[in-house]
Tab-separated table of C-alpha atoms and ligand atoms in Angstrom:
chain	number	residue	atom	x	y	z
K	7	MET	CA	0.000	0.000	0.000
K	8	LYS	CA	1.837	3.042	-1.281
K	9	ILE	CA	0.566	6.610	-1.164
K	10	GLN	CA	1.227	8.237	-4.539
K	11	GLU	CA	1.180	11.959	-5.279
K	12	ASN	CA	-0.509	14.083	-7.967
K	13	ILE	CA	-2.418	11.299	-9.727
K	14	SER	CA	-4.954	12.024	-12.486
K	15	LEU	CA	-8.406	10.656	-11.658
K	16	LYS	CA	-9.498	10.513	-15.321
K	17	ASN	CA	-9.441	6.700	-15.389
K	18	TYR	CA	-11.117	6.384	-11.992
K	19	ASN	CA	-14.423	8.144	-12.739
K	20	THR	CA	-16.846	7.021	-15.447
K	21	PHE	CA	-17.424	10.644	-16.510
K	22	GLY	CA	-13.756	10.640	-17.529
K	23	ILE	CA	-13.118	14.037	-15.902
K	24	ASP	CA	-9.447	14.873	-15.587
K	25	THR	CA	-8.844	16.226	-12.080
K	26	ILE	CA	-5.903	15.565	-9.794
K	27	ALA	CA	-5.685	13.711	-6.489
K	28	LYS	CA	-2.994	15.326	-4.347
K	29	ARG	CA	-2.501	11.952	-2.602
K	30	PHE	CA	-3.826	8.611	-3.848
K	31	VAL	CA	-3.731	5.064	-2.499
K	32	ILE	CA	-5.124	1.704	-3.622
K	33	VAL	CA	-6.355	-0.485	-0.749
K	34	SER	CA	-6.758	-4.214	-1.416
K	35	THR	CA	-7.418	-5.793	1.987
K	36	LEU	CA	-9.466	-5.070	5.087
K	37	THR	CA	-6.304	-5.020	7.208
K	38	GLU	CA	-4.703	-2.414	4.934
K	39	LEU	CA	-7.838	-0.301	5.223
K	40	GLN	CA	-7.952	-0.628	9.017
K	41	ASN	CA	-4.276	0.325	9.273
K	42	LEU	CA	-4.755	3.298	6.978
K	43	ILE	CA	-7.615	4.811	8.942
K	44	LYS	CA	-5.622	4.693	12.181
K	45	THR	CA	-3.708	7.708	10.896
K	46	GLU	CA	-5.755	9.074	7.992
K	47	LYS	CA	-9.292	10.291	8.695
K	48	ASP	CA	-9.896	12.843	5.947
K	49	LEU	CA	-10.608	10.463	3.084
K	50	PHE	CA	-12.190	10.648	-0.341
K	51	LEU	CA	-13.348	7.142	-1.259
K	52	ILE	CA	-13.659	5.860	-4.793
K	53	GLY	CA	-15.292	2.591	-5.804
K	54	GLY	CA	-16.240	2.337	-9.471
K	55	GLY	CA	-16.347	6.156	-9.730
K	56	SER	CA	-19.695	5.848	-11.477
K	57	ASN	CA	-21.817	8.267	-9.486
K	58	MET	CA	-19.677	11.372	-9.160
K	59	LEU	CA	-18.928	14.536	-11.060
K	60	LEU	CA	-15.483	15.877	-10.199
K	61	THR	CA	-15.439	19.661	-10.482
K	62	LYS	CA	-12.107	20.244	-8.747
K	63	ASN	CA	-8.818	18.702	-7.655
K	64	ILE	CA	-9.029	16.612	-4.496
K	65	ASP	CA	-6.955	17.663	-1.496
K	66	LYS	CA	-8.080	14.779	0.706
K	67	LEU	CA	-6.378	11.371	0.501
K	68	VAL	CA	-8.143	9.545	-2.362
K	69	VAL	CA	-8.665	5.875	-1.473
K	70	LEU	CA	-9.479	3.424	-4.238
K	71	LEU	CA	-11.262	0.478	-2.614
K	72	ASN	CA	-10.075	-2.653	-4.376
K	73	LEU	CA	-11.218	-5.369	-1.950
K	74	LYS	CA	-12.066	-8.499	-3.966
K	75	GLY	CA	-13.781	-11.816	-3.323
K	76	ILE	CA	-17.117	-13.616	-3.286
K	77	ILE	CA	-18.263	-16.008	-0.551
K	78	VAL	CA	-21.304	-18.263	-0.856
K	79	ASN	CA	-23.291	-19.531	2.120
K	80	ASP	CA	-25.468	-22.231	0.627
K	81	THR	CA	-27.195	-23.939	3.537
K	82	LYS	CA	-30.860	-23.415	2.747
K	83	LYS	CA	-33.072	-25.260	0.322
K	84	ASP	CA	-34.388	-22.452	-1.828
K	85	GLU	CA	-32.157	-19.507	-1.059
K	86	VAL	CA	-28.483	-18.723	-0.989
K	87	PHE	CA	-26.544	-15.935	0.718
K	88	VAL	CA	-23.811	-14.412	-1.385
K	89	THR	CA	-21.308	-11.955	0.069
K	90	ALA	CA	-19.226	-9.834	-2.282
K	91	GLU	CA	-16.352	-7.574	-1.300
K	92	ALA	CA	-16.727	-3.850	-1.972
K	93	GLY	CA	-14.243	-3.707	-4.877
K	94	GLU	CA	-15.997	-6.316	-7.029
K	95	ASN	CA	-17.321	-4.800	-10.248
K	96	TRP	CA	-21.125	-4.742	-10.018
K	97	HIS	CA	-21.915	-6.038	-13.488
K	98	ASP	CA	-19.305	-8.829	-13.286
K	99	PHE	CA	-20.750	-9.850	-9.921
K	100	VAL	CA	-24.299	-9.946	-11.311
K	101	GLN	CA	-23.155	-12.038	-14.300
K	102	TRP	CA	-21.336	-14.419	-11.946
K	103	CYS	CA	-24.553	-14.870	-9.901
K	104	ILE	CA	-26.454	-15.613	-13.112
K	105	SER	CA	-23.814	-18.167	-14.172
K	106	GLN	CA	-24.419	-19.954	-10.838
K	107	ASN	CA	-28.177	-19.804	-11.475
K	108	TYR	CA	-28.683	-17.486	-8.499
K	109	GLY	CA	-31.698	-15.238	-9.123
K	110	GLY	CA	-32.602	-11.746	-7.945
K	111	LEU	CA	-30.062	-9.383	-9.461
K	112	GLU	CA	-30.583	-10.051	-13.192
K	113	ASN	CA	-32.562	-6.825	-13.805
K	114	LEU	CA	-29.588	-4.905	-12.452
K	115	SER	CA	-27.195	-6.105	-15.168
K	116	LEU	CA	-24.846	-3.558	-16.717
K	117	ILE	CA	-25.231	-0.919	-14.014
K	118	PRO	CA	-21.817	0.706	-13.718
K	119	GLY	CA	-19.977	0.850	-10.387
K	120	ASN	CA	-18.856	-1.562	-7.695
K	121	VAL	CA	-20.632	-3.733	-5.139
K	122	GLY	CA	-19.523	-1.548	-2.211
K	123	THR	CA	-21.243	1.567	-3.495
K	124	SER	CA	-24.438	-0.144	-4.662
K	125	PRO	CA	-26.280	0.244	-1.315
K	126	ILE	CA	-25.405	3.929	-0.912
K	127	GLN	CA	-27.915	4.968	-3.549
K	128	ASN	CA	-29.916	1.725	-3.539
K	129	ILE	CA	-29.231	1.179	-7.244
K	130	GLY	CA	-32.255	0.182	-9.265
K	131	ALA	CA	-33.543	-0.543	-12.746
K	132	TYR	CA	-36.469	-2.244	-14.491
K	133	GLY	CA	-38.648	-2.573	-11.404
K	134	VAL	CA	-35.923	-3.927	-9.081
K	135	GLU	CA	-33.740	-2.228	-6.467
K	136	ILE	CA	-30.940	-3.776	-4.468
K	137	LYS	CA	-33.004	-3.424	-1.303
K	138	ASP	CA	-35.184	-6.275	-2.690
K	139	THR	CA	-32.393	-8.861	-2.249
K	140	PHE	CA	-30.216	-7.057	0.276
K	141	GLN	CA	-29.466	-9.058	3.429
K	142	GLN	CA	-26.780	-7.054	5.232
K	143	LEU	CA	-23.526	-5.183	4.800
K	144	GLU	CA	-20.362	-4.716	6.808
K	145	ALA	CA	-18.813	-1.281	7.136
K	146	ILE	CA	-15.912	0.239	9.020
K	147	GLU	CA	-16.520	3.293	11.113
K	148	ILE	CA	-13.800	5.750	10.072
K	149	GLU	CA	-13.600	7.436	13.470
K	150	THR	CA	-13.050	4.253	15.516
K	151	GLY	CA	-12.011	1.577	12.987
K	152	ALA	CA	-14.790	-0.683	14.316
K	153	LEU	CA	-16.463	-3.121	11.934
K	154	LYS	CA	-20.239	-2.914	12.106
K	155	ILE	CA	-23.049	-4.942	10.515
K	156	PHE	CA	-25.990	-3.037	8.986
K	157	THR	CA	-29.292	-4.846	8.423
K	158	LYS	CA	-31.770	-3.780	5.765
K	159	ASN	CA	-33.783	-1.719	8.260
K	160	GLN	CA	-30.710	0.100	9.479
K	161	CYS	CA	-29.845	1.114	5.901
K	162	ASN	CA	-33.146	2.957	5.560
K	163	PHE	CA	-33.348	2.441	1.799
K	164	GLY	CA	-35.478	4.701	-0.395
K	165	TYR	CA	-35.590	5.635	-4.073
K	166	ARG	CA	-31.905	6.213	-4.911
K	167	ASN	CA	-31.342	6.798	-1.219
K	168	SER	CA	-30.051	5.275	2.039
K	169	VAL	CA	-28.726	6.225	5.466
K	170	PHE	CA	-25.243	6.453	3.872
K	171	LYS	CA	-26.348	9.468	1.812
K	172	ASN	CA	-27.837	11.128	4.889
K	173	GLU	CA	-27.064	10.773	8.620
K	174	LEU	CA	-24.062	8.505	8.084
K	175	LYS	CA	-22.605	10.283	5.061
K	176	GLY	CA	-18.796	10.141	5.189
K	177	LYS	CA	-18.783	8.190	8.461
K	178	TYR	CA	-18.494	4.577	7.273
K	179	ILE	CA	-16.671	2.603	4.582
K	180	ILE	CA	-18.711	-0.302	3.217
K	181	VAL	CA	-16.412	-3.322	2.867
K	182	ASN	CA	-18.807	-6.073	1.788
K	183	VAL	CA	-22.458	-6.652	0.954
K	184	THR	CA	-24.554	-9.829	1.369
K	185	PHE	CA	-27.509	-10.620	-0.871
K	186	LYS	CA	-30.213	-13.221	-0.356
K	187	LEU	CA	-30.747	-14.830	-3.779
K	188	THR	CA	-32.950	-17.627	-5.091
K	189	LYS	CA	-31.620	-21.008	-6.249
K	190	ASN	CA	-34.859	-22.455	-7.606
K	191	ASN	CA	-38.301	-20.927	-7.969
K	192	HIS	CA	-36.952	-17.586	-9.092
K	193	ASN	CA	-39.251	-14.580	-8.696
K	194	PHE	CA	-38.561	-12.849	-11.967
K	195	ASN	CA	-39.732	-9.275	-12.404
K	196	ILE	CA	-40.509	-8.785	-16.078
K	197	SER	CA	-43.294	-6.273	-15.584
K	198	TYR	CA	-41.302	-3.437	-17.133
K	199	GLY	CA	-42.660	-2.634	-20.614
K	200	ALA	CA	-39.438	-2.884	-22.607
K	201	ILE	CA	-38.498	-6.231	-20.977
K	202	LYS	CA	-41.963	-7.676	-21.578
K	203	GLU	CA	-41.710	-6.630	-25.209
K	204	PHE	CA	-38.221	-8.130	-25.599
K	205	LEU	CA	-39.355	-11.459	-24.110
K	206	LYS	CA	-42.733	-11.669	-25.829
K	207	ASN	CA	-41.844	-14.928	-27.607
K	208	SER	CA	-40.496	-16.592	-24.496
K	209	THR	CA	-43.099	-18.387	-22.364
K	210	HIS	CA	-40.728	-19.326	-19.511
K	211	PRO	CA	-37.781	-16.953	-19.691
K	212	THR	CA	-34.586	-18.063	-17.970
K	213	LEU	CA	-32.268	-15.956	-15.830
K	214	GLN	CA	-29.893	-15.690	-18.769
K	215	GLU	CA	-32.646	-14.501	-21.111
K	216	ILE	CA	-33.774	-11.793	-18.703
K	217	ALA	CA	-30.211	-10.565	-18.251
K	218	LYS	CA	-29.804	-10.544	-22.030
K	219	ALA	CA	-32.982	-8.474	-22.404
K	220	VAL	CA	-31.820	-5.958	-19.776
K	221	ILE	CA	-28.356	-5.683	-21.316
K	222	SER	CA	-29.716	-5.146	-24.782
K	223	ILE	CA	-32.273	-2.525	-23.627
K	224	ARG	CA	-29.604	-0.632	-21.690
K	225	GLU	CA	-27.129	-0.808	-24.577
K	226	SER	CA	-29.730	0.622	-26.950
K	227	LYS	CA	-30.393	3.673	-24.742
K	228	LEU	CA	-27.439	4.344	-22.485
K	229	PRO	CA	-23.945	5.369	-23.573
K	230	ASP	CA	-21.065	3.033	-22.655
K	231	PRO	CA	-18.845	5.014	-20.248
K	232	LYS	CA	-15.756	3.359	-21.763
K	233	ILE	CA	-16.590	5.106	-25.034
K	234	ILE	CA	-18.357	8.268	-23.911
K	235	GLY	CA	-18.000	9.548	-20.358
K	236	ASN	CA	-21.178	9.639	-18.277
K	237	SER	CA	-22.624	8.792	-14.901
K	238	GLY	CA	-25.926	7.180	-15.872
K	239	SER	CA	-29.001	9.106	-14.788
K	240	PHE	CA	-27.782	12.561	-13.819
K	241	PHE	CA	-31.076	13.555	-12.155
K	242	LYS	CA	-33.647	11.729	-10.051
K	243	ASN	CA	-37.130	11.300	-11.436
K	244	PRO	CA	-39.096	13.997	-9.570
K	245	VAL	CA	-42.039	13.104	-7.347
K	246	ILE	CA	-44.801	15.736	-7.373
K	247	LEU	CA	-48.241	16.194	-5.824
K	248	ILE	CA	-51.181	14.753	-7.742
K	249	SER	CA	-52.802	18.214	-7.742
K	250	GLU	CA	-49.725	19.652	-9.515
K	251	PHE	CA	-49.611	16.673	-11.867
K	252	GLN	CA	-53.248	17.186	-12.900
K	253	LYS	CA	-52.491	20.763	-13.936
K	254	LEU	CA	-49.579	19.537	-16.069
K	255	GLN	CA	-51.658	16.745	-17.577
K	256	GLU	CA	-54.213	19.273	-18.820
K	257	LYS	CA	-51.462	21.015	-20.762
K	258	TYR	CA	-49.522	17.845	-21.740
K	259	PRO	CA	-52.023	14.945	-21.933
K	260	GLU	CA	-49.247	12.570	-23.063
K	261	ILE	CA	-47.050	13.127	-19.971
K	262	PRO	CA	-45.701	9.738	-18.766
K	263	HIS	CA	-46.069	9.099	-15.026
K	264	TYR	CA	-46.115	6.448	-12.299
K	265	ILE	CA	-48.444	6.660	-9.304
K	266	VAL	CA	-46.341	6.602	-6.108
K	267	SER	CA	-49.081	6.992	-3.480
K	268	ASN	CA	-52.544	8.475	-2.991
K	269	THR	CA	-51.050	11.921	-3.107
K	270	GLU	CA	-47.903	11.652	-5.248
K	271	VAL	CA	-46.850	10.944	-8.837
K	272	LYS	CA	-43.383	10.314	-10.274
K	273	ILE	CA	-42.529	11.898	-13.639
K	274	PRO	CA	-39.604	10.708	-15.810
K	275	ALA	CA	-37.024	13.516	-15.759
K	276	GLY	CA	-35.917	12.303	-19.218
K	277	TRP	CA	-39.306	13.301	-20.626
K	278	LEU	CA	-39.188	16.769	-19.024
K	279	ILE	CA	-35.665	17.357	-20.373
K	280	GLU	CA	-36.573	16.122	-23.842
K	281	LYS	CA	-39.718	18.281	-23.892
K	282	SER	CA	-37.551	21.292	-22.973
K	283	GLY	CA	-35.506	20.765	-26.138
K	284	PHE	CA	-32.225	19.558	-24.601
K	285	LYS	CA	-32.148	15.977	-25.870
K	286	GLY	CA	-29.135	15.342	-28.133
K	287	GLU	CA	-27.912	18.956	-27.730
K	288	ARG	CA	-24.177	19.487	-27.482
K	289	PHE	CA	-22.586	22.352	-25.551
K	290	GLY	CA	-18.854	22.311	-26.313
K	291	GLU	CA	-17.393	19.182	-24.757
K	292	THR	CA	-20.531	18.288	-22.828
K	293	GLY	CA	-24.134	17.586	-23.769
K	294	VAL	CA	-27.365	15.645	-23.279
K	295	HIS	CA	-27.358	12.086	-24.605
K	296	GLU	CA	-29.276	11.660	-27.852
K	297	LYS	CA	-31.124	8.485	-26.789
K	298	GLN	CA	-31.805	9.166	-23.099
K	299	ALA	CA	-32.153	12.782	-21.997
K	300	LEU	CA	-31.529	11.877	-18.352
K	301	VAL	CA	-27.869	11.231	-19.111
K	302	LEU	CA	-25.316	14.041	-19.428
K	303	VAL	CA	-22.138	13.157	-21.322
K	304	ASN	CA	-18.496	14.146	-21.667
K	305	TYR	CA	-17.425	14.098	-25.309
K	306	GLY	CA	-13.790	13.830	-24.253
K	307	ASN	CA	-12.397	16.947	-22.640
K	308	ALA	CA	-15.255	18.398	-20.609
K	309	THR	CA	-14.477	19.816	-17.201
K	310	GLY	CA	-16.720	18.952	-14.275
K	311	LYS	CA	-17.634	22.635	-14.056
K	312	GLU	CA	-18.929	22.645	-17.651
K	313	VAL	CA	-21.109	19.600	-17.006
K	314	TYR	CA	-22.396	21.112	-13.767
K	315	GLU	CA	-23.243	24.382	-15.527
K	316	LEU	CA	-25.258	22.456	-18.115
K	317	ALA	CA	-27.061	20.620	-15.289
K	318	GLN	CA	-27.948	23.949	-13.667
K	319	LYS	CA	-29.213	25.326	-16.978
K	320	ILE	CA	-31.445	22.262	-17.348
K	321	GLN	CA	-32.728	22.666	-13.767
K	322	GLU	CA	-33.571	26.330	-14.372
K	323	THR	CA	-35.354	25.565	-17.646
K	324	ILE	CA	-37.425	22.731	-16.133
K	325	LYS	CA	-38.364	25.000	-13.242
K	326	SER	CA	-39.499	27.793	-15.546
K	327	ILE	CA	-41.469	25.552	-17.934
K	328	PHE	CA	-42.973	22.967	-15.558
K	329	ASN	CA	-42.426	24.516	-12.101
K	330	ILE	CA	-40.664	21.285	-11.059
K	331	ASP	CA	-37.406	21.115	-9.076
K	332	LEU	CA	-35.076	18.516	-10.630
K	333	GLU	CA	-32.775	16.994	-8.056
K	334	ILE	CA	-29.285	15.933	-9.132
K	335	GLU	CA	-28.639	12.243	-8.464
K	336	VAL	CA	-24.878	12.257	-9.060
K	337	ASN	CA	-22.566	13.446	-6.263
K	338	ILE	CA	-21.090	16.810	-7.201
K	339	ILE	CA	-17.555	17.040	-5.829
R	2	EPU	N1	-38.367	9.470	-21.592
R	2	EPU	C1	-38.449	10.436	-22.588
R	2	EPU	N2	-37.285	10.887	-23.136
R	2	EPU	C2	-36.068	10.436	-22.752
R	2	EPU	C3	-35.996	9.462	-21.735
R	2	EPU	C4	-37.162	9.002	-21.166
R	2	EPU	O1	-39.523	10.865	-22.969
R	2	EPU	O2	-35.068	10.907	-23.318
R	2	EPU	C5	-39.628	8.966	-21.006
R	2	EPU	C6	-40.278	7.879	-21.824
R	2	EPU	O3	-41.662	8.133	-21.811
R	2	EPU	C7	-40.035	6.604	-21.069
R	2	EPU	C8	-39.929	7.092	-19.640
R	2	EPU	O4	-39.365	8.410	-19.746
R	2	EPU	O5	-41.071	5.721	-21.212
R	2	EPU	C9	-39.033	6.228	-18.795
R	2	EPU	O6	-37.749	6.124	-19.417
R	2	EPU	P1	-36.759	4.923	-19.061
R	2	EPU	O7	-37.477	3.646	-19.150
R	2	EPU	O8	-35.528	5.094	-19.880
R	2	EPU	O9	-36.462	5.130	-17.534
R	2	EPU	P2	-36.092	6.423	-16.685
R	2	EPU	O10	-37.196	6.701	-15.730
R	2	EPU	O11	-35.678	7.537	-17.597
R	2	EPU	C10	-35.028	5.084	-14.723
R	2	EPU	C11	-33.732	5.044	-13.965
R	2	EPU	C12	-32.645	4.364	-14.787
R	2	EPU	C13	-33.101	2.952	-15.100
R	2	EPU	C14	-34.442	3.036	-15.851
R	2	EPU	C15	-35.041	1.680	-16.092
R	2	EPU	C16	-33.788	6.979	-12.509
R	2	EPU	C17	-33.226	8.325	-12.198
R	2	EPU	N3	-33.307	6.390	-13.599
R	2	EPU	O12	-34.815	5.913	-15.865
R	2	EPU	O13	-31.478	4.281	-13.986
R	2	EPU	O14	-32.157	2.249	-15.870
R	2	EPU	O15	-35.414	3.776	-15.069
R	2	EPU	O16	-35.565	1.168	-14.899
R	2	EPU	O17	-34.620	6.484	-11.759
R	2	EPU	C18	-29.329	5.199	-13.480
R	2	EPU	O18	-29.735	5.398	-12.342
R	2	EPU	O19	-28.151	5.518	-13.835
R	2	EPU	C19	-30.237	4.643	-14.475
R	2	EPU	C20	-29.875	4.526	-15.752
């Protein structure tokens, strides 16, 4: 474990933003991490770097969490507990589960990032969130170095949200996550329109087929960060009051929406952004993706500041046209 100086973070964030870490270290074991935090408390943690927009150089010690390994606890008839270390790549982990015929994570194929960061924003897609199969996680408290178990309740998961984005922000380092998966009798969720459509000729789709559907739907809409820098959905889908929604629906009868509760409706931010004329627009080195308006992109040399300015312009426009506050999902650093 060697602390390096003045390292470019371009290859460590999926937006591909070129900022500098004053000090940078790669940590590969729990013991290394525990030793490090005895003396270093002011840390900037990076997993897959898939949910951040870097707008400046980082003065804190940047710690790349590279803990690897998967452990299976297969003692029950129908379910299996699988623990993955924080540094495992999320998509590779999901594909490994599928190869073992373990069900539950297939809809979450191809989401960028690592296992250790997946609970922080309760990653989700196509009707499934990680909270649905989450069993527990282990995290180190930075202040004391103590290892603590968090159950599902303690994580307080919500839509793209958890306790680690709120009260416990910056206080813990997640080192592994355990999922409860199915071995037989899988509970597939193929309710999502595009998946249903993709599988319309398949009467009993397999795990592999569902993963294939998800991968192909994502590939058709979302840019591959290895080719064009991005952080997935840049904004959250806003939740508004039904009374406000009804006013909008009078003006825009086609507005897509999902009922959240008796009083609230969720609107796809991608629709609002497209309707405001931003979809596919380029602004210098940054822009709005041509196939999914929820995704902001870096064409190669964008600075984090440029991307953030575009995000603010979008927020202002959505506010003035629809009177809706768009909340940024990505962490702005
Ligand atoms: N839409 C548009 N224009 C666009 C994009 C979307 O009109 O450019 C409308 C369409 O009507 C479409 C609806 O929005 O039917 C929903 O679009 P989509 O199915 O692409 O889903 P989303 O709500 O835009 C959310 C997640 C994605 C996730 C998909 C699928 C959020 C913030 N985003 O997007 O998550 O993959 O659902 O479940 O909730 C991510 O977090 O990085 C991410 C990609």
